[in-house]
Every structure is written in structure tokens, then in C-alpha cells.
Amino acid sequence: MPCYNHGRFVRESAAAVLGQTFADLELIIVDDASSDDSVKVLRGLARDDARVKIIVHPQNRGPSASRNDGLRAATGEFVAFCDADDLWKPEKLARQIRLLEEHPDCDMTYSDSEIVDEEGRLTGRLFSDDFPPPPIPSGNLFESLCARNFINTQTVLARRLALGERLLFDEKIRVVEDWLQWIRISRHHRFLYDPGALALYRVHSMSTGPLQRRRYSRSRCRVAIRTLHAYSDIPLKVQGQFFYLIGRELCYLGRGRQGRRFILKGLSSGWAGRLPVRGLARMSARLILEWTRGSIPRRRS
């Protein structure tokens, strides 16, 4: 659980994990060189509950490295994730462990979550409102995840031994690292979806803004390129979606000429791969829009 937020969030998040109805657990908290009172809070938690283990990074290494250190220290049959500003509902672990025990053909389960504001107040929205799962949300999700990420990290539970080294995150990706992770895992393992909202996902001022948006755009391009290079047998329609995504993000970053080429390549691959009309129409509309903007100077990234 990377701890790079205020100590209050850390305390609330840890309490939600330790208060699970499934109590036979270990809570491994990774402090990623926080600059607030988080370490003091964590040491207090460890003194009060023997289930708490702390790992402190002397320098910030990002969420992927933090999760990997936690995974390497884990000893349980199952592993789950909870960032420092998010919360689990009390029945989350018990319900998900039961689901995986009832479905031995699946190695990872995920669920919906409720969105809360910075003070923890319910907003009335679900994670699935913004990131809906595919029509068939369980089973082999590789192609669906290549198109977009719809899995909230806080809702995941996985079989630790079954996934082995595949559980480790790519430490070179510091933003949208979870999307790349689920793509890689879904290549070899089946997922199981629970439509219940088993976690609370906090949206606050630190998670939005132009600078953060540019970081997301760059990382989405990296994830798409890495996936295309890693799997030579990706269907043409999926390749088309990746090319379109790369082009769209490049245009946002001010690299319109290069972005338009990728959108056109995505349109060509999508057509050859029989991408649904809606996807082809979206690519065509974006291409036309960016072409009309081509004469307007834009700042390059």
C-alpha cells in the first residue's frame, strides 16, 4: 500500500483493512519516502497490531516499486492492494476469497467501487459509471483490457502463488502502471468480476490537473507501445485501437503530425480487423478533427 498521502488517509485506509471480517491477514504498508507524518502514524499502527509490517523507502520510487516490495514480503495465499487514500468495505476480503475458492479456474477477481470525495463523502457515482466493464466482464479479458482499463486496483484480489512473478509491476511505468499490469496478467490468467461495490475510491485535487493529464497521456502511449511490442499476435482490430490511442494522446501532447499518422494507421488496422462501426467512426472523427487543427501551432511536449 504506497503511502504518499496525508497521515489521516493512511490511518483510515489501514483501519479499513484491519477491520475486515476476514481477520487472518497481514498488512504490509510501504511508505514511499513520504514528507508528512505518515511514518509516525505507521509505527503507531505496527505497535498496536502485530499484523502490520512496515517498509520505508529512503527515496521515492513510485507506486510500481512500492507494490513490488510489498508483494515480495507477502506470505499469504492471496494478495490485494489498497492505496493510502482509498478504503475497503469490511466484507471485501471474505467475499472475494470465497469467490476464488468457488471458481478455481480464475486467478484474479475484481469488483466495482464507490467514488468518494477528499473528505470521504459519497459522490453518488460508481467507478463503473466512468470505466464500465465489458459486456462479458469475467474470463479471458486480454482483448478487452487492451482496449481500455476498467479495473480499479483497490478492488483486486489475486492468488499469489498461481501468478508468481507475473504479479510484479513494471517499475519503469509510474502512471497507469495498473493498466499494463492487468494486460500482462490477462494474457495467461482468467479474471472473475463481482458487480458489488467492495471499495471506496477517493478522488481529490491531487489526482487531477493539466500536469497530471500530460503524465497520463505519456504513460498511456508507453503502455500501448510496450504491449504491441510484447505480443506479435495481437488481432488487427486491437492493434487499431492501440494505434488510435497513441495518436489521440500524441495530439493532446501537441505532436499533431505524428498523432494524425497513428490515428490513420489505427483506422486502417481497425478496418482490416473488422473493428465495429462505432470504433471506426470514432477514429475517423478524431482524424478529421486533428487534421483541421493541423494548421494551428501547438506546443510540443
PDB file of C-alpha atoms in Angstrom:
ATOM      1  CA  MET A   1       0.000   0.000   0.000  1.00  0.00           C
ATOM      2  CA  PRO A   2       2.020   3.022  -1.192  1.00  0.00           C
ATOM      3  CA  CYS A   3       1.776   5.800   1.397  1.00  0.00           C
ATOM      4  CA  TYR A   4       2.374   9.123  -0.339  1.00  0.00           C
ATOM      5  CA  ASN A   5      -0.630  10.998   1.087  1.00  0.00           C
ATOM      6  CA  HIS A   6      -1.519  12.613   4.385  1.00  0.00           C
ATOM      7  CA  GLY A   7      -1.255  10.561   7.555  1.00  0.00           C
ATOM      8  CA  ARG A   8      -5.014  10.811   8.098  1.00  0.00           C
ATOM      9  CA  PHE A   9      -5.647   8.938   4.846  1.00  0.00           C
ATOM     10  CA  VAL A  10      -3.092   6.298   5.841  1.00  0.00           C
ATOM     11  CA  ARG A  11      -4.756   5.753   9.207  1.00  0.00           C
ATOM     12  CA  GLU A  12      -8.230   5.463   7.680  1.00  0.00           C
ATOM     13  CA  SER A  13      -7.066   3.113   4.944  1.00  0.00           C
ATOM     14  CA  ALA A  14      -5.168   0.846   7.354  1.00  0.00           C
ATOM     15  CA  ALA A  15      -8.155   0.721   9.705  1.00  0.00           C
ATOM     16  CA  ALA A  16     -10.381  -0.398   6.827  1.00  0.00           C
ATOM     17  CA  VAL A  17      -8.004  -3.279   6.056  1.00  0.00           C
ATOM     18  CA  LEU A  18      -7.502  -4.323   9.660  1.00  0.00           C
ATOM     19  CA  GLY A  19     -11.261  -4.186  10.233  1.00  0.00           C
ATOM     20  CA  GLN A  20     -12.051  -6.846   7.632  1.00  0.00           C
ATOM     21  CA  THR A  21     -14.432  -9.626   8.627  1.00  0.00           C
ATOM     22  CA  PHE A  22     -11.713 -11.974   7.327  1.00  0.00           C
ATOM     23  CA  ALA A  23      -9.190 -11.254  10.074  1.00  0.00           C
ATOM     24  CA  ASP A  24      -6.419 -13.771   9.249  1.00  0.00           C
ATOM     25  CA  LEU A  25      -4.347 -11.298   7.246  1.00  0.00           C
ATOM     26  CA  GLU A  26      -1.068  -9.410   7.119  1.00  0.00           C
ATOM     27  CA  LEU A  27      -0.984  -5.713   6.233  1.00  0.00           C
ATOM     28  CA  ILE A  28       2.256  -4.727   4.539  1.00  0.00           C
ATOM     29  CA  ILE A  29       2.493  -0.943   4.277  1.00  0.00           C
ATOM     30  CA  VAL A  30       5.135   0.618   2.040  1.00  0.00           C
ATOM     31  CA  ASP A  31       5.964   4.251   2.761  1.00  0.00           C
ATOM     32  CA  ASP A  32       7.416   5.689  -0.431  1.00  0.00           C
ATOM     33  CA  ALA A  33       9.574   8.423   1.151  1.00  0.00           C
ATOM     34  CA  SER A  34       6.595  10.441   2.402  1.00  0.00           C
ATOM     35  CA  SER A  35       7.296  14.003   3.584  1.00  0.00           C
ATOM     36  CA  ASP A  36       4.466  14.217   6.137  1.00  0.00           C
ATOM     37  CA  ASP A  37       3.692  12.345   9.367  1.00  0.00           C
ATOM     38  CA  SER A  38       2.884   9.038   7.656  1.00  0.00           C
ATOM     39  CA  VAL A  39       5.877   7.112   9.075  1.00  0.00           C
ATOM     40  CA  LYS A  40       4.982   8.165  12.609  1.00  0.00           C
ATOM     41  CA  VAL A  41       1.418   7.011  12.030  1.00  0.00           C
ATOM     42  CA  LEU A  42       2.626   3.696  10.602  1.00  0.00           C
ATOM     43  CA  ARG A  43       4.911   2.966  13.537  1.00  0.00           C
ATOM     44  CA  GLY A  44       1.996   3.517  15.870  1.00  0.00           C
ATOM     45  CA  LEU A  45      -0.125   1.096  13.859  1.00  0.00           C
ATOM     46  CA  ALA A  46       2.618  -1.549  13.966  1.00  0.00           C
ATOM     47  CA  ARG A  47       2.922  -1.220  17.757  1.00  0.00           C
ATOM     48  CA  ASP A  48      -0.821  -1.667  18.187  1.00  0.00           C
ATOM     49  CA  ASP A  49      -1.361  -4.578  15.789  1.00  0.00           C
ATOM     50  CA  ALA A  50       1.088  -7.418  15.127  1.00  0.00           C
ATOM     51  CA  ARG A  51      -0.451  -7.971  11.685  1.00  0.00           C
ATOM     52  CA  VAL A  52       1.096  -4.712  10.435  1.00  0.00           C
ATOM     53  CA  LYS A  53       4.504  -4.752   8.727  1.00  0.00           C
ATOM     54  CA  ILE A  54       6.221  -1.585   7.522  1.00  0.00           C
ATOM     55  CA  ILE A  55       8.661  -0.999   4.669  1.00  0.00           C
ATOM     56  CA  VAL A  56      10.136   2.523   4.375  1.00  0.00           C
ATOM     57  CA  HIS A  57      11.773   3.811   1.198  1.00  0.00           C
ATOM     58  CA  PRO A  58      14.546   6.385   1.816  1.00  0.00           C
ATOM     59  CA  GLN A  59      13.837   7.800  -1.672  1.00  0.00           C
ATOM     60  CA  ASN A  60      10.640   7.964  -3.707  1.00  0.00           C
ATOM     61  CA  ARG A  61      10.459   5.039  -6.137  1.00  0.00           C
ATOM     62  CA  GLY A  62       6.878   5.215  -7.373  1.00  0.00           C
ATOM     63  CA  PRO A  63       3.798   3.000  -6.980  1.00  0.00           C
ATOM     64  CA  SER A  64       5.113   0.058  -9.011  1.00  0.00           C
ATOM     65  CA  ALA A  65       8.252  -0.362  -6.906  1.00  0.00           C
ATOM     66  CA  SER A  66       6.237   0.109  -3.712  1.00  0.00           C
ATOM     67  CA  ARG A  67       3.745  -2.584  -4.660  1.00  0.00           C
ATOM     68  CA  ASN A  68       6.558  -4.911  -5.727  1.00  0.00           C
ATOM     69  CA  ASP A  69       8.316  -4.578  -2.371  1.00  0.00           C
ATOM     70  CA  GLY A  70       5.024  -5.365  -0.658  1.00  0.00           C
ATOM     71  CA  LEU A  71       4.437  -8.368  -2.903  1.00  0.00           C
ATOM     72  CA  ARG A  72       7.926  -9.753  -2.232  1.00  0.00           C
ATOM     73  CA  ALA A  73       7.309  -9.502   1.515  1.00  0.00           C
ATOM     74  CA  ALA A  74       3.873 -11.131   1.339  1.00  0.00           C
ATOM     75  CA  THR A  75       3.402 -14.660   2.664  1.00  0.00           C
ATOM     76  CA  GLY A  76      -0.341 -15.235   2.315  1.00  0.00           C
ATOM     77  CA  GLU A  77      -2.208 -17.345  -0.213  1.00  0.00           C
ATOM     78  CA  PHE A  78      -3.921 -14.265  -1.637  1.00  0.00           C
ATOM     79  CA  VAL A  79      -2.761 -10.675  -2.181  1.00  0.00           C
ATOM     80  CA  ALA A  80      -4.719  -7.449  -2.561  1.00  0.00           C
ATOM     81  CA  PHE A  81      -3.901  -3.767  -2.946  1.00  0.00           C
ATOM     82  CA  CYS A  82      -5.109  -0.594  -1.256  1.00  0.00           C
ATOM     83  CA  ASP A  83      -3.597   2.829  -1.921  1.00  0.00           C
ATOM     84  CA  ALA A  84      -3.272   5.129   1.062  1.00  0.00           C
ATOM     85  CA  ASP A  85      -6.214   7.356   0.181  1.00  0.00           C
ATOM     86  CA  ASP A  86      -8.702   4.570  -0.634  1.00  0.00           C
ATOM     87  CA  LEU A  87     -10.797   2.285   1.573  1.00  0.00           C
ATOM     88  CA  TRP A  88     -12.092  -1.288   1.650  1.00  0.00           C
ATOM     89  CA  LYS A  89     -15.543  -2.275   2.820  1.00  0.00           C
ATOM     90  CA  PRO A  90     -15.489  -4.730   5.758  1.00  0.00           C
ATOM     91  CA  GLU A  91     -16.621  -7.778   3.750  1.00  0.00           C
ATOM     92  CA  LYS A  92     -14.256  -7.294   0.798  1.00  0.00           C
ATOM     93  CA  LEU A  93     -11.660  -9.979   1.565  1.00  0.00           C
ATOM     94  CA  ALA A  94     -14.097 -12.608   2.829  1.00  0.00           C
ATOM     95  CA  ARG A  95     -16.329 -12.205  -0.212  1.00  0.00           C
ATOM     96  CA  GLN A  96     -13.502 -12.258  -2.751  1.00  0.00           C
ATOM     97  CA  ILE A  97     -11.680 -15.193  -1.189  1.00  0.00           C
ATOM     98  CA  ARG A  98     -14.922 -17.161  -1.265  1.00  0.00           C
ATOM     99  CA  LEU A  99     -15.396 -16.255  -4.931  1.00  0.00           C
ATOM    100  CA  LEU A 100     -11.955 -17.514  -5.937  1.00  0.00           C
ATOM    101  CA  GLU A 101     -12.384 -20.674  -3.878  1.00  0.00           C
ATOM    102  CA  GLU A 102     -15.651 -21.321  -5.740  1.00  0.00           C
ATOM    103  CA  HIS A 103     -14.005 -20.649  -9.139  1.00  0.00           C
ATOM    104  CA  PRO A 104     -10.639 -22.451  -9.242  1.00  0.00           C
ATOM    105  CA  ASP A 105     -10.306 -21.649 -12.968  1.00  0.00           C
ATOM    106  CA  CYS A 106      -9.865 -17.923 -12.147  1.00  0.00           C
ATOM    107  CA  ASP A 107      -6.733 -16.471 -10.526  1.00  0.00           C
ATOM    108  CA  MET A 108      -7.853 -12.880 -10.006  1.00  0.00           C
ATOM    109  CA  THR A 109     -11.085 -11.194  -9.019  1.00  0.00           C
ATOM    110  CA  TYR A 110     -12.106  -7.539  -9.126  1.00  0.00           C
ATOM    111  CA  SER A 111     -15.233  -5.555  -8.332  1.00  0.00           C
ATOM    112  CA  ASP A 112     -16.916  -2.196  -8.618  1.00  0.00           C
ATOM    113  CA  SER A 113     -16.257   0.623  -6.124  1.00  0.00           C
ATOM    114  CA  GLU A 114     -17.989   3.740  -4.883  1.00  0.00           C
ATOM    115  CA  ILE A 115     -16.398   7.130  -5.536  1.00  0.00           C
ATOM    116  CA  VAL A 116     -15.900   9.451  -2.554  1.00  0.00           C
ATOM    117  CA  ASP A 117     -14.542  12.989  -2.323  1.00  0.00           C
ATOM    118  CA  GLU A 118     -11.495  14.164  -0.382  1.00  0.00           C
ATOM    119  CA  GLU A 119     -13.417  14.096   2.903  1.00  0.00           C
ATOM    120  CA  GLY A 120     -14.703  10.572   2.288  1.00  0.00           C
ATOM    121  CA  ARG A 121     -18.237  11.642   1.378  1.00  0.00           C
ATOM    122  CA  LEU A 122     -20.075   9.523  -1.178  1.00  0.00           C
ATOM    123  CA  THR A 123     -20.499  11.292  -4.512  1.00  0.00           C
ATOM    124  CA  GLY A 124     -23.317   9.042  -5.698  1.00  0.00           C
ATOM    125  CA  ARG A 125     -21.172   7.675  -8.531  1.00  0.00           C
ATOM    126  CA  LEU A 126     -19.569   4.295  -9.108  1.00  0.00           C
ATOM    127  CA  PHE A 127     -16.217   3.526 -10.703  1.00  0.00           C
ATOM    128  CA  SER A 128     -18.144   1.605 -13.372  1.00  0.00           C
ATOM    129  CA  ASP A 129     -20.028   4.779 -14.338  1.00  0.00           C
ATOM    130  CA  ASP A 130     -16.796   6.178 -15.749  1.00  0.00           C
ATOM    131  CA  PHE A 131     -14.995   2.912 -16.553  1.00  0.00           C
ATOM    132  CA  PRO A 132     -17.657   0.286 -17.334  1.00  0.00           C
ATOM    133  CA  PRO A 133     -16.538  -3.354 -17.581  1.00  0.00           C
ATOM    134  CA  PRO A 134     -17.065  -5.122 -20.926  1.00  0.00           C
ATOM    135  CA  PRO A 135     -20.334  -6.980 -21.678  1.00  0.00           C
ATOM    136  CA  ILE A 136     -18.608 -10.205 -20.587  1.00  0.00           C
ATOM    137  CA  PRO A 137     -16.629  -8.986 -17.545  1.00  0.00           C
ATOM    138  CA  SER A 138     -15.200 -12.366 -16.460  1.00  0.00           C
ATOM    139  CA  GLY A 139     -12.946 -14.929 -18.113  1.00  0.00           C
ATOM    140  CA  ASN A 140     -10.301 -14.093 -20.712  1.00  0.00           C
ATOM    141  CA  LEU A 141     -10.138 -10.284 -20.694  1.00  0.00           C
ATOM    142  CA  PHE A 142      -6.951  -9.722 -22.711  1.00  0.00           C
ATOM    143  CA  GLU A 143      -8.557  -8.055 -25.740  1.00  0.00           C
ATOM    144  CA  SER A 144     -10.968  -6.045 -23.588  1.00  0.00           C
ATOM    145  CA  LEU A 145      -8.128  -4.740 -21.426  1.00  0.00           C
ATOM    146  CA  CYS A 146      -6.042  -3.862 -24.469  1.00  0.00           C
ATOM    147  CA  ALA A 147      -8.857  -1.523 -25.487  1.00  0.00           C
ATOM    148  CA  ARG A 148      -9.059   0.248 -22.102  1.00  0.00           C
ATOM    149  CA  ASN A 149      -8.597  -0.205 -18.380  1.00  0.00           C
ATOM    150  CA  PHE A 150     -11.747  -0.865 -16.338  1.00  0.00           C
ATOM    151  CA  ILE A 151     -10.166  -2.483 -13.260  1.00  0.00           C
ATOM    152  CA  ASN A 152      -9.747  -0.416 -10.095  1.00  0.00           C
ATOM    153  CA  THR A 153      -6.592  -1.581  -8.304  1.00  0.00           C
ATOM    154  CA  GLN A 154      -8.192  -1.261  -4.859  1.00  0.00           C
ATOM    155  CA  THR A 155     -10.749  -3.940  -5.768  1.00  0.00           C
ATOM    156  CA  VAL A 156      -8.337  -6.657  -6.913  1.00  0.00           C
ATOM    157  CA  LEU A 157      -7.632  -9.936  -5.123  1.00  0.00           C
ATOM    158  CA  ALA A 158      -5.206 -12.453  -6.683  1.00  0.00           C
ATOM    159  CA  ARG A 159      -3.759 -15.882  -5.999  1.00  0.00           C
ATOM    160  CA  ARG A 160      -0.162 -15.105  -5.041  1.00  0.00           C
ATOM    161  CA  LEU A 161       1.451 -18.449  -5.886  1.00  0.00           C
ATOM    162  CA  ALA A 162      -0.516 -19.046  -9.088  1.00  0.00           C
ATOM    163  CA  LEU A 163       0.585 -15.724 -10.581  1.00  0.00           C
ATOM    164  CA  GLY A 164       4.130 -15.775  -9.228  1.00  0.00           C
ATOM    165  CA  GLU A 165       6.485 -13.280 -10.905  1.00  0.00           C
ATOM    166  CA  ARG A 166       3.667 -12.046 -13.142  1.00  0.00           C
ATOM    167  CA  LEU A 167       2.313 -10.195 -10.110  1.00  0.00           C
ATOM    168  CA  LEU A 168       5.270  -7.805 -10.157  1.00  0.00           C
ATOM    169  CA  PHE A 169       4.599  -4.386 -11.710  1.00  0.00           C
ATOM    170  CA  ASP A 170       6.791  -2.749 -14.361  1.00  0.00           C
ATOM    171  CA  GLU A 171       8.796  -0.224 -12.332  1.00  0.00           C
ATOM    172  CA  LYS A 172       9.598   1.899 -15.388  1.00  0.00           C
ATOM    173  CA  ILE A 173       5.907   2.851 -15.616  1.00  0.00           C
ATOM    174  CA  ARG A 174       4.935   5.249 -12.809  1.00  0.00           C
ATOM    175  CA  VAL A 175       1.471   6.286 -14.075  1.00  0.00           C
ATOM    176  CA  VAL A 176      -1.301   3.922 -15.348  1.00  0.00           C
ATOM    177  CA  GLU A 177       1.040   1.132 -14.288  1.00  0.00           C
ATOM    178  CA  ASP A 178      -2.004  -0.871 -13.235  1.00  0.00           C
ATOM    179  CA  TRP A 179      -3.367  -0.949 -16.797  1.00  0.00           C
ATOM    180  CA  LEU A 180      -0.180  -2.552 -18.121  1.00  0.00           C
ATOM    181  CA  GLN A 181      -0.235  -4.993 -15.208  1.00  0.00           C
ATOM    182  CA  TRP A 182      -3.760  -6.241 -15.904  1.00  0.00           C
ATOM    183  CA  ILE A 183      -2.993  -6.600 -19.621  1.00  0.00           C
ATOM    184  CA  ARG A 184       0.052  -8.735 -18.849  1.00  0.00           C
ATOM    185  CA  ILE A 185      -1.774 -10.910 -16.315  1.00  0.00           C
ATOM    186  CA  SER A 186      -4.841 -11.353 -18.520  1.00  0.00           C
ATOM    187  CA  ARG A 187      -2.647 -12.837 -21.238  1.00  0.00           C
ATOM    188  CA  HIS A 188      -2.245 -16.003 -19.135  1.00  0.00           C
ATOM    189  CA  HIS A 189      -4.925 -15.898 -16.404  1.00  0.00           C
ATOM    190  CA  ARG A 190      -8.705 -15.650 -16.160  1.00  0.00           C
ATOM    191  CA  PHE A 191     -10.480 -12.907 -14.201  1.00  0.00           C
ATOM    192  CA  LEU A 192     -13.693 -13.010 -12.177  1.00  0.00           C
ATOM    193  CA  TYR A 193     -15.903  -9.937 -11.791  1.00  0.00           C
ATOM    194  CA  ASP A 194     -18.102  -9.106  -8.804  1.00  0.00           C
ATOM    195  CA  PRO A 195     -20.533  -6.253  -9.604  1.00  0.00           C
ATOM    196  CA  GLY A 196     -20.794  -5.321  -5.931  1.00  0.00           C
ATOM    197  CA  ALA A 197     -19.005  -2.151  -4.784  1.00  0.00           C
ATOM    198  CA  LEU A 198     -16.427  -3.541  -2.351  1.00  0.00           C
ATOM    199  CA  ALA A 199     -14.185  -0.471  -2.032  1.00  0.00           C
ATOM    200  CA  LEU A 200     -14.292   3.319  -1.790  1.00  0.00           C
ATOM    201  CA  TYR A 201     -12.229   5.163  -4.396  1.00  0.00           C
ATOM    202  CA  ARG A 202     -11.203   8.671  -3.358  1.00  0.00           C
ATOM    203  CA  VAL A 203     -10.996  11.417  -5.982  1.00  0.00           C
ATOM    204  CA  HIS A 204      -9.307  14.629  -4.851  1.00  0.00           C
ATOM    205  CA  SER A 205      -7.321  17.631  -6.061  1.00  0.00           C
ATOM    206  CA  MET A 206      -4.040  15.692  -6.221  1.00  0.00           C
ATOM    207  CA  SER A 207      -5.463  13.346  -8.850  1.00  0.00           C
ATOM    208  CA  THR A 208      -6.478  15.990 -11.398  1.00  0.00           C
ATOM    209  CA  GLY A 209      -4.964  18.905 -13.328  1.00  0.00           C
ATOM    210  CA  PRO A 210      -3.185  19.620 -16.656  1.00  0.00           C
ATOM    211  CA  LEU A 211       0.214  18.364 -15.497  1.00  0.00           C
ATOM    212  CA  GLN A 212      -1.262  15.073 -14.310  1.00  0.00           C
ATOM    213  CA  ARG A 213      -3.214  14.792 -17.570  1.00  0.00           C
ATOM    214  CA  ARG A 214       0.009  15.087 -19.598  1.00  0.00           C
ATOM    215  CA  ARG A 215       1.677  12.431 -17.452  1.00  0.00           C
ATOM    216  CA  TYR A 216      -1.240  10.107 -18.102  1.00  0.00           C
ATOM    217  CA  SER A 217      -1.017  10.749 -21.853  1.00  0.00           C
ATOM    218  CA  ARG A 218       2.677   9.906 -21.984  1.00  0.00           C
ATOM    219  CA  SER A 219       2.207   6.751 -19.918  1.00  0.00           C
ATOM    220  CA  ARG A 220      -0.750   5.537 -21.993  1.00  0.00           C
ATOM    221  CA  CYS A 221       1.464   5.801 -25.076  1.00  0.00           C
ATOM    222  CA  ARG A 222       4.187   3.778 -23.341  1.00  0.00           C
ATOM    223  CA  VAL A 223       1.733   1.072 -22.265  1.00  0.00           C
ATOM    224  CA  ALA A 224       0.316   0.783 -25.798  1.00  0.00           C
ATOM    225  CA  ILE A 225       3.767   0.607 -27.401  1.00  0.00           C
ATOM    226  CA  ARG A 226       5.059  -1.962 -24.890  1.00  0.00           C
ATOM    227  CA  THR A 227       2.026  -4.166 -25.395  1.00  0.00           C
ATOM    228  CA  LEU A 228       2.277  -4.009 -29.185  1.00  0.00           C
ATOM    229  CA  HIS A 229       5.948  -4.980 -28.998  1.00  0.00           C
ATOM    230  CA  ALA A 230       5.365  -7.760 -26.440  1.00  0.00           C
ATOM    231  CA  TYR A 231       2.633  -9.657 -28.310  1.00  0.00           C
ATOM    232  CA  SER A 232       3.079 -10.140 -32.041  1.00  0.00           C
ATOM    233  CA  ASP A 233      -0.240 -11.983 -32.400  1.00  0.00           C
ATOM    234  CA  ILE A 234      -2.494  -9.129 -31.237  1.00  0.00           C
ATOM    235  CA  PRO A 235      -5.557  -9.069 -33.547  1.00  0.00           C
ATOM    236  CA  LEU A 236      -5.680  -6.282 -36.120  1.00  0.00           C
ATOM    237  CA  LYS A 237      -8.724  -4.628 -34.557  1.00  0.00           C
ATOM    238  CA  VAL A 238      -6.897  -4.435 -31.211  1.00  0.00           C
ATOM    239  CA  GLN A 239      -3.794  -3.065 -32.931  1.00  0.00           C
ATOM    240  CA  GLY A 240      -6.026  -0.437 -34.487  1.00  0.00           C
ATOM    241  CA  GLN A 241      -7.328   0.608 -31.070  1.00  0.00           C
ATOM    242  CA  PHE A 242      -3.784   0.922 -29.743  1.00  0.00           C
ATOM    243  CA  PHE A 243      -2.649   2.992 -32.735  1.00  0.00           C
ATOM    244  CA  TYR A 244      -5.660   5.253 -32.300  1.00  0.00           C
ATOM    245  CA  LEU A 245      -4.922   5.691 -28.588  1.00  0.00           C
ATOM    246  CA  ILE A 246      -1.289   6.580 -29.302  1.00  0.00           C
ATOM    247  CA  GLY A 247      -2.377   9.074 -31.964  1.00  0.00           C
ATOM    248  CA  ARG A 248      -5.001  10.672 -29.736  1.00  0.00           C
ATOM    249  CA  GLU A 249      -2.568  11.147 -26.856  1.00  0.00           C
ATOM    250  CA  LEU A 250       0.181  12.479 -29.132  1.00  0.00           C
ATOM    251  CA  CYS A 251      -2.252  15.063 -30.486  1.00  0.00           C
ATOM    252  CA  TYR A 252      -3.114  16.098 -26.942  1.00  0.00           C
ATOM    253  CA  LEU A 253       0.605  16.475 -26.209  1.00  0.00           C
ATOM    254  CA  GLY A 254       0.970  18.843 -29.165  1.00  0.00           C
ATOM    255  CA  ARG A 255       2.550  16.352 -31.573  1.00  0.00           C
ATOM    256  CA  GLY A 256      -0.259  16.609 -34.098  1.00  0.00           C
ATOM    257  CA  ARG A 257       1.561  15.485 -37.238  1.00  0.00           C
ATOM    258  CA  GLN A 258       2.813  12.271 -35.641  1.00  0.00           C
ATOM    259  CA  GLY A 259      -0.516  11.773 -33.884  1.00  0.00           C
ATOM    260  CA  ARG A 260      -2.513  12.002 -37.114  1.00  0.00           C
ATOM    261  CA  ARG A 261      -0.308   9.334 -38.685  1.00  0.00           C
ATOM    262  CA  PHE A 262      -1.058   6.962 -35.819  1.00  0.00           C
ATOM    263  CA  ILE A 263      -4.794   7.697 -35.986  1.00  0.00           C
ATOM    264  CA  LEU A 264      -4.749   6.959 -39.716  1.00  0.00           C
ATOM    265  CA  LYS A 265      -2.812   3.748 -39.047  1.00  0.00           C
ATOM    266  CA  GLY A 266      -5.358   2.821 -36.398  1.00  0.00           C
ATOM    267  CA  LEU A 267      -8.209   3.438 -38.839  1.00  0.00           C
ATOM    268  CA  SER A 268      -6.527   1.240 -41.458  1.00  0.00           C
ATOM    269  CA  SER A 269      -5.823  -1.610 -38.995  1.00  0.00           C
ATOM    270  CA  GLY A 270      -9.286  -1.336 -37.470  1.00  0.00           C
ATOM    271  CA  TRP A 271     -10.935  -1.552 -40.878  1.00  0.00           C
ATOM    272  CA  ALA A 272      -8.847  -4.603 -41.837  1.00  0.00           C
ATOM    273  CA  GLY A 273      -9.556  -6.193 -38.452  1.00  0.00           C
ATOM    274  CA  ARG A 274     -13.307  -5.546 -38.735  1.00  0.00           C
ATOM    275  CA  LEU A 275     -13.465  -3.222 -35.774  1.00  0.00           C
ATOM    276  CA  PRO A 276     -17.103  -2.331 -35.005  1.00  0.00           C
ATOM    277  CA  VAL A 277     -18.514   0.673 -36.856  1.00  0.00           C
ATOM    278  CA  ARG A 278     -18.638   2.742 -33.669  1.00  0.00           C
ATOM    279  CA  GLY A 279     -14.878   2.367 -33.172  1.00  0.00           C
ATOM    280  CA  LEU A 280     -14.127   3.191 -36.804  1.00  0.00           C
ATOM    281  CA  ALA A 281     -16.405   6.242 -36.643  1.00  0.00           C
ATOM    282  CA  ARG A 282     -14.628   7.500 -33.524  1.00  0.00           C
ATOM    283  CA  MET A 283     -11.228   7.155 -35.191  1.00  0.00           C
ATOM    284  CA  SER A 284     -12.465   8.899 -38.339  1.00  0.00           C
ATOM    285  CA  ALA A 285     -13.955  11.776 -36.352  1.00  0.00           C
ATOM    286  CA  ARG A 286     -10.748  12.234 -34.383  1.00  0.00           C
ATOM    287  CA  LEU A 287      -8.672  12.158 -37.565  1.00  0.00           C
ATOM    288  CA  ILE A 288     -10.842  14.828 -39.205  1.00  0.00           C
ATOM    289  CA  LEU A 289     -10.745  16.963 -36.060  1.00  0.00           C
ATOM    290  CA  GLU A 290      -6.985  16.787 -35.731  1.00  0.00           C
ATOM    291  CA  TRP A 291      -6.473  17.398 -39.439  1.00  0.00           C
ATOM    292  CA  THR A 292      -8.464  20.633 -39.223  1.00  0.00           C
ATOM    293  CA  ARG A 293      -6.324  21.635 -36.255  1.00  0.00           C
ATOM    294  CA  GLY A 294      -3.126  20.886 -38.126  1.00  0.00           C
ATOM    295  CA  SER A 295      -2.622  24.473 -39.226  1.00  0.00           C
ATOM    296  CA  ILE A 296      -2.836  25.748 -35.636  1.00  0.00           C
ATOM    297  CA  PRO A 297       0.581  25.865 -33.921  1.00  0.00           C
ATOM    298  CA  ARG A 298       0.601  23.787 -30.752  1.00  0.00           C
ATOM    299  CA  ARG A 299       3.210  23.460 -28.057  1.00  0.00           C
ATOM    300  CA  ARG A 300       5.235  20.279 -28.333  1.00  0.00           C
ATOM    301  CA  SER A 301       5.830  18.088 -25.313  1.00  0.00           C
TER     302      SER A 301
END
